[in-house]
Short mmCIF file of C-alpha atoms and ligand atoms in Angstrom, two decimals:
data_model
loop_
_atom_site.label_atom_id
_atom_site.label_comp_id
_atom_site.label_asym_id
_atom_site.label_seq_id
_atom_site.Cartn_x
_atom_site.Cartn_y
_atom_site.Cartn_z
CA MET I 1 0.00 0.00 0.00
CA THR I 2 1.26 3.43 -0.90
CA THR I 3 0.80 6.04 1.78
CA ALA I 4 -0.49 9.47 0.79
CA THR I 5 2.83 11.07 1.64
CA ALA I 6 5.10 8.74 -0.40
CA VAL I 7 7.42 10.69 -2.65
CA LEU I 8 8.90 7.56 -4.19
CA ASP I 9 7.49 4.08 -4.33
CA ALA I 10 9.56 1.34 -5.98
CA HIS I 11 8.37 -2.21 -6.52
CA GLY I 12 10.49 -5.07 -7.82
CA LEU I 13 13.15 -2.58 -8.98
CA THR I 14 15.56 -4.66 -11.04
CA LYS I 15 18.63 -3.59 -12.99
CA THR I 16 20.74 -5.85 -15.13
CA PHE I 17 24.03 -4.94 -16.83
CA ASP I 18 25.24 -7.45 -19.47
CA GLY I 19 23.35 -10.33 -17.88
CA HIS I 20 24.60 -9.41 -14.42
CA THR I 21 21.75 -8.47 -12.08
CA VAL I 22 22.83 -5.53 -9.95
CA LEU I 23 19.47 -4.64 -8.32
CA GLN I 24 17.51 -7.73 -7.37
CA GLY I 25 13.89 -6.63 -7.29
CA LEU I 26 13.94 -3.97 -4.60
CA ASP I 27 10.85 -2.64 -2.85
CA LEU I 28 11.30 0.76 -1.30
CA GLU I 29 8.97 3.50 -0.17
CA VAL I 30 10.36 6.96 0.55
CA GLY I 31 8.05 9.22 2.52
CA GLY I 32 7.92 12.99 2.17
CA GLY I 33 10.50 14.68 4.41
CA GLU I 34 12.60 11.57 5.00
CA PHE I 35 16.40 11.81 5.27
CA ILE I 36 17.75 8.47 4.10
CA SER I 37 21.28 7.25 3.74
CA VAL I 38 22.17 4.27 1.58
CA MET I 39 25.16 2.24 2.72
CA GLY I 40 26.77 -1.02 1.71
CA PRO I 41 29.99 -2.43 0.26
CA SER I 42 31.50 -1.10 -2.94
CA GLY I 43 29.65 -2.63 -5.89
CA SER I 44 26.53 -3.46 -3.86
CA GLY I 45 24.38 -1.28 -6.13
CA LYS I 46 24.01 1.98 -4.16
CA SER I 47 24.66 4.34 -7.08
CA THR I 48 22.64 2.13 -9.42
CA LEU I 49 19.72 2.33 -6.98
CA LEU I 50 19.93 6.12 -6.90
CA TYR I 51 20.11 6.43 -10.70
CA ASN I 52 17.25 4.02 -11.34
CA ILE I 53 14.89 5.26 -8.65
CA SER I 54 15.34 8.81 -9.93
CA GLY I 55 14.77 7.89 -13.57
CA MET I 56 18.33 8.94 -14.49
CA ASP I 57 18.85 5.40 -15.75
CA THR I 58 16.24 3.00 -17.10
CA MET I 59 15.40 0.03 -14.92
CA THR I 60 15.27 -3.45 -16.43
CA ALA I 61 12.11 -4.52 -14.58
CA GLY I 62 9.83 -3.29 -11.83
CA SER I 63 8.13 0.02 -11.29
CA VAL I 64 8.88 3.36 -9.69
CA ALA I 65 6.23 5.94 -8.88
CA PHE I 66 7.20 9.52 -8.12
CA ALA I 67 4.49 11.40 -6.23
CA GLY I 68 2.07 8.71 -7.42
CA GLN I 69 3.09 9.03 -11.08
CA ASP I 70 4.52 5.93 -12.77
CA LEU I 71 7.89 6.90 -14.29
CA ALA I 72 7.47 4.29 -17.05
CA SER I 73 4.34 6.10 -18.27
CA LEU I 74 6.36 9.23 -19.10
CA SER I 75 8.10 10.03 -22.37
CA GLN I 76 11.85 10.76 -22.21
CA LYS I 77 11.02 14.44 -22.54
CA GLN I 78 8.47 14.37 -19.71
CA LEU I 79 10.90 12.44 -17.54
CA ALA I 80 13.69 14.93 -18.19
CA ARG I 81 11.32 17.78 -17.30
CA LEU I 82 10.20 16.01 -14.11
CA ARG I 83 13.84 15.51 -13.06
CA LEU I 84 14.76 19.09 -13.86
CA THR I 85 11.87 20.63 -11.93
CA THR I 86 11.38 18.29 -8.96
CA MET I 87 14.69 16.49 -8.33
CA GLY I 88 18.12 17.77 -7.38
CA PHE I 89 21.32 15.76 -7.85
CA ILE I 90 24.59 16.14 -5.96
CA PHE I 91 27.62 14.00 -6.75
CA GLN I 92 31.03 13.41 -5.22
CA HIS I 93 32.61 15.62 -7.85
CA VAL I 94 30.77 18.67 -9.08
CA TYR I 95 30.51 18.92 -12.84
CA LEU I 96 30.37 22.61 -13.70
CA LEU I 97 30.73 24.39 -17.02
CA LYS I 98 34.13 26.03 -17.20
CA ASN I 99 33.05 28.80 -19.57
CA LEU I 100 30.38 30.06 -17.16
CA CYS I 101 30.98 31.92 -13.90
CA LEU I 102 29.82 30.16 -10.73
CA LEU I 103 26.59 32.17 -10.49
CA ASP I 104 25.64 31.25 -14.06
CA ASN I 105 26.39 27.60 -13.30
CA VAL I 106 23.93 27.75 -10.39
CA VAL I 107 21.28 29.49 -12.51
CA LEU I 108 21.60 27.17 -15.54
CA PRO I 109 19.05 24.45 -14.54
CA ALA I 110 16.49 27.16 -13.73
CA TYR I 111 17.19 28.93 -16.99
CA LEU I 112 16.66 25.64 -18.84
CA ALA I 113 13.40 25.06 -16.95
CA GLY I 114 12.26 28.57 -17.91
CA LEU I 115 10.11 28.94 -14.83
CA ALA I 116 10.95 32.54 -13.94
CA PRO I 117 12.58 35.64 -15.44
CA ARG I 118 16.38 35.78 -15.42
CA GLU I 119 16.47 38.59 -12.84
CA GLN I 120 14.46 36.53 -10.39
CA LEU I 121 16.64 33.46 -11.01
CA ASN I 122 19.78 35.49 -10.30
CA GLU I 123 18.27 36.65 -7.01
CA ARG I 124 17.29 33.10 -6.06
CA ALA I 125 20.79 31.85 -6.92
CA MET I 126 22.42 34.62 -4.89
CA ALA I 127 20.18 33.83 -1.90
CA LEU I 128 21.27 30.18 -2.06
CA MET I 129 24.92 31.16 -2.43
CA ARG I 130 24.68 33.50 0.57
CA ARG I 131 23.07 30.76 2.57
CA THR I 132 25.79 28.25 1.76
CA GLY I 133 28.56 30.80 2.26
CA VAL I 134 29.79 31.12 -1.33
CA ALA I 135 28.12 34.38 -2.43
CA GLU I 136 31.47 36.15 -2.78
CA LEU I 137 32.43 33.63 -5.48
CA ALA I 138 29.49 34.48 -7.75
CA ASP I 139 31.59 36.10 -10.50
CA ARG I 140 34.51 33.70 -10.23
CA ASP I 141 35.49 30.83 -12.50
CA VAL I 142 35.29 27.16 -11.59
CA SER I 143 39.09 27.00 -11.23
CA GLU I 144 39.01 29.67 -8.50
CA ALA I 145 37.03 27.67 -5.92
CA SER I 146 38.10 24.96 -3.46
CA GLY I 147 36.57 21.46 -3.37
CA GLY I 148 34.33 22.35 -0.42
CA GLN I 149 33.25 25.57 -2.11
CA LEU I 150 32.51 23.74 -5.36
CA GLN I 151 30.37 21.27 -3.46
CA ARG I 152 28.36 24.19 -2.05
CA ILE I 153 27.96 25.56 -5.56
CA GLY I 154 26.77 22.09 -6.60
CA ILE I 155 24.21 22.15 -3.78
CA CYS I 156 22.99 25.61 -4.87
CA ARG I 157 22.61 24.37 -8.42
CA ALA I 158 20.72 21.28 -7.21
CA LEU I 159 18.37 23.53 -5.21
CA ILE I 160 17.73 26.24 -7.77
CA ASN I 161 14.48 24.67 -9.01
CA GLN I 162 13.28 24.03 -5.44
CA PRO I 163 13.23 20.23 -5.76
CA THR I 164 10.96 17.93 -3.77
CA ILE I 165 13.79 15.45 -3.38
CA LEU I 166 17.58 15.64 -3.37
CA PHE I 167 19.64 12.65 -4.50
CA CYS I 168 23.22 12.73 -3.29
CA ASP I 169 25.89 10.21 -4.32
CA GLU I 170 28.76 10.44 -1.82
CA PRO I 171 28.47 14.24 -1.59
CA THR I 172 31.17 14.37 1.08
CA GLY I 173 33.36 11.61 -0.39
CA ALA I 174 36.05 14.01 -1.63
CA LEU I 175 36.02 16.35 1.38
CA ASP I 176 37.91 16.44 4.67
CA SER I 177 35.83 15.81 7.79
CA ALA I 178 35.34 19.51 8.65
CA ALA I 179 34.09 20.36 5.15
CA ALA I 180 31.97 17.18 5.17
CA ALA I 181 30.31 18.20 8.45
CA GLU I 182 29.51 21.64 7.01
CA ILE I 183 27.90 20.09 3.93
CA MET I 184 25.89 17.78 6.19
CA ASP I 185 24.76 20.78 8.27
CA ILE I 186 23.38 22.35 5.10
CA LEU I 187 21.64 19.13 4.03
CA GLY I 188 20.25 18.70 7.55
CA GLU I 189 18.76 22.20 7.48
CA LEU I 190 17.21 21.60 4.07
CA ASN I 191 15.67 18.40 5.34
CA THR I 192 14.29 20.15 8.41
CA GLU I 193 12.62 22.59 6.03
CA GLY I 194 10.92 19.68 4.26
CA THR I 195 13.19 18.56 1.42
CA THR I 196 13.33 14.78 1.15
CA ILE I 197 16.92 13.54 0.87
CA MET I 198 18.37 10.22 -0.26
CA LEU I 199 22.12 10.09 0.18
CA VAL I 200 24.68 7.39 -0.63
CA THR I 201 27.63 7.30 1.74
CA HIS I 202 30.41 5.03 2.99
CA ASP I 203 30.81 7.19 6.09
CA ALA I 204 28.92 6.15 9.23
CA LYS I 205 29.55 9.63 10.70
CA VAL I 206 27.60 11.07 7.78
CA ALA I 207 24.86 8.43 7.97
CA ALA I 208 24.52 9.06 11.73
CA ARG I 209 23.12 12.49 10.82
CA THR I 210 20.27 10.99 8.75
CA SER I 211 17.07 9.49 10.13
CA ARG I 212 16.95 6.22 8.19
CA VAL I 213 19.73 3.96 6.93
CA LEU I 214 19.34 1.36 4.18
CA TYR I 215 22.02 -1.30 3.91
CA LEU I 216 22.58 -2.98 0.57
CA ILE I 217 24.40 -6.20 -0.18
CA ASP I 218 24.52 -7.64 -3.72
CA GLY I 219 21.65 -5.49 -4.91
CA ARG I 220 19.31 -6.30 -2.04
CA ILE I 221 18.20 -4.16 0.88
CA VAL I 222 19.26 -6.30 3.81
CA GLY I 223 18.85 -3.67 6.52
CA ASP I 224 16.45 -0.76 7.01
CA ARG I 225 17.12 1.18 10.20
CA HIS I 226 14.98 4.02 11.54
CA GLN I 227 17.17 5.93 13.98
CA GLY I 228 15.16 9.08 14.61
CA ARG I 229 15.89 12.62 13.51
CA TYR I 230 19.32 14.10 14.26
CA ASP I 231 18.90 17.23 16.34
CA GLY I 232 22.57 18.21 16.42
CA THR I 233 23.27 16.47 19.72
CA ARG I 234 24.60 13.01 20.68
CA HIS I 235 26.41 12.56 17.38
CA ASP I 236 29.07 10.30 18.89
CA GLN I 237 26.41 8.10 20.48
CA ARG I 238 24.42 7.87 17.23
CA HIS I 239 27.61 7.06 15.34
CA LEU I 240 28.45 4.30 17.81
CA GLU I 241 24.97 2.76 17.67
CA LEU I 242 24.96 2.87 13.87
CA THR I 243 28.42 1.30 13.71
CA GLU I 244 27.19 -1.57 15.89
CA TRP I 245 24.18 -2.02 13.63
CA LEU I 246 26.41 -1.99 10.53
CA LEU I 247 28.59 -4.70 12.07
CA GLU I 248 25.45 -6.81 12.50
CA GLN I 249 24.62 -6.27 8.80
CA GLY I 250 27.91 -7.90 7.87
CA LEU I 251 30.08 -4.88 7.13
N1 ATP C 1 27.08 1.31 -16.55
C1 ATP C 1 27.41 0.12 -16.08
N2 ATP C 1 27.69 -0.91 -16.91
C2 ATP C 1 28.02 -2.13 -16.44
N3 ATP C 1 28.06 -2.44 -15.13
C3 ATP C 1 27.78 -1.47 -14.27
C4 ATP C 1 27.44 -0.14 -14.67
N4 ATP C 1 27.21 0.61 -13.57
C5 ATP C 1 27.41 -0.21 -12.52
N5 ATP C 1 27.75 -1.45 -12.93
C6 ATP C 1 28.02 -2.60 -12.04
O1 ATP C 1 26.96 -2.70 -11.11
C7 ATP C 1 27.44 -3.04 -9.82
C8 ATP C 1 26.98 -2.00 -8.79
O2 ATP C 1 27.62 -0.77 -9.10
P1 ATP C 1 27.32 0.56 -8.30
O3 ATP C 1 28.09 1.62 -8.96
O4 ATP C 1 25.87 0.73 -8.16
O5 ATP C 1 27.93 0.18 -6.87
P2 ATP C 1 28.11 1.09 -5.58
O6 ATP C 1 27.45 0.36 -4.46
O7 ATP C 1 27.65 2.46 -5.87
O8 ATP C 1 29.68 1.02 -5.37
P3 ATP C 1 30.71 2.17 -4.82
O9 ATP C 1 30.55 2.18 -3.34
O10 ATP C 1 32.04 1.65 -5.24
O11 ATP C 1 30.35 3.47 -5.48
C9 ATP C 1 28.93 -3.17 -9.95
O12 ATP C 1 29.24 -4.53 -10.13
C10 ATP C 1 29.25 -2.38 -11.19
O13 ATP C 1 30.39 -2.88 -11.83
MG1 MG C 2 28.63 4.31 -6.07
#
């Protein structure tokens, strides 16, 4: 049964590459406002899950509904539009256009969506860049920002169309622990404001800040832990409890 608040509802989600089944018929419901981390060994299918559940890649079998709408019923064009206007993507490395300044990189998805006049988009982008502490870089080039700053730019770009859900694939994977904690603070705030987040990570310290942890082995969800919302306190304790749980999952 799908609950009224489900943002994503996957049934029998299966993905096969060259005869090798990487996602083995997953069932997963993601409720509105959830903050989910996806963990599991390298090659267990975490990225593949993210790409297939978001319609970035085409599943081999099964179904995925986004806000009650079956992704398979959409044309490629409709799917691209849905992704552009309702989903944000953040990756380990930020892919920005080198011939555009950082502000224009943030604005680009909104410009493509054509939802508001350019002036308004610039203001929205600047507000996001102020919020994430990179406003002073607006006119700079990609080569003039640090890894942590680029990740913030990537977050601004992912947020420019005010997505319902953010998909993050190891967003802190290339950052030191201080920069990683700052990125997680931003994601935590966004989630508190209502954005649903699904985040792949290898880092239990990162996952300890989310409210639900999925554990994948060989393309199956073998663990699904609800650990309550992180309120900024007891991080060490949450990290410890999660680490114990991960050990039980066979990490
Ligand atoms: N485009 C592709 N073509 C062929 N095989 C692929 C492709 N993408 C992923 N795979 C295979 O699917 C399996 C799962 O890969 P996936 O990238 O989802 O793992 P992961 O859990 O994200 O791993 P990591 O933690 O290393 O990022 C691996 O065996 C991988 O080789
Ligand atoms: Mg991966």
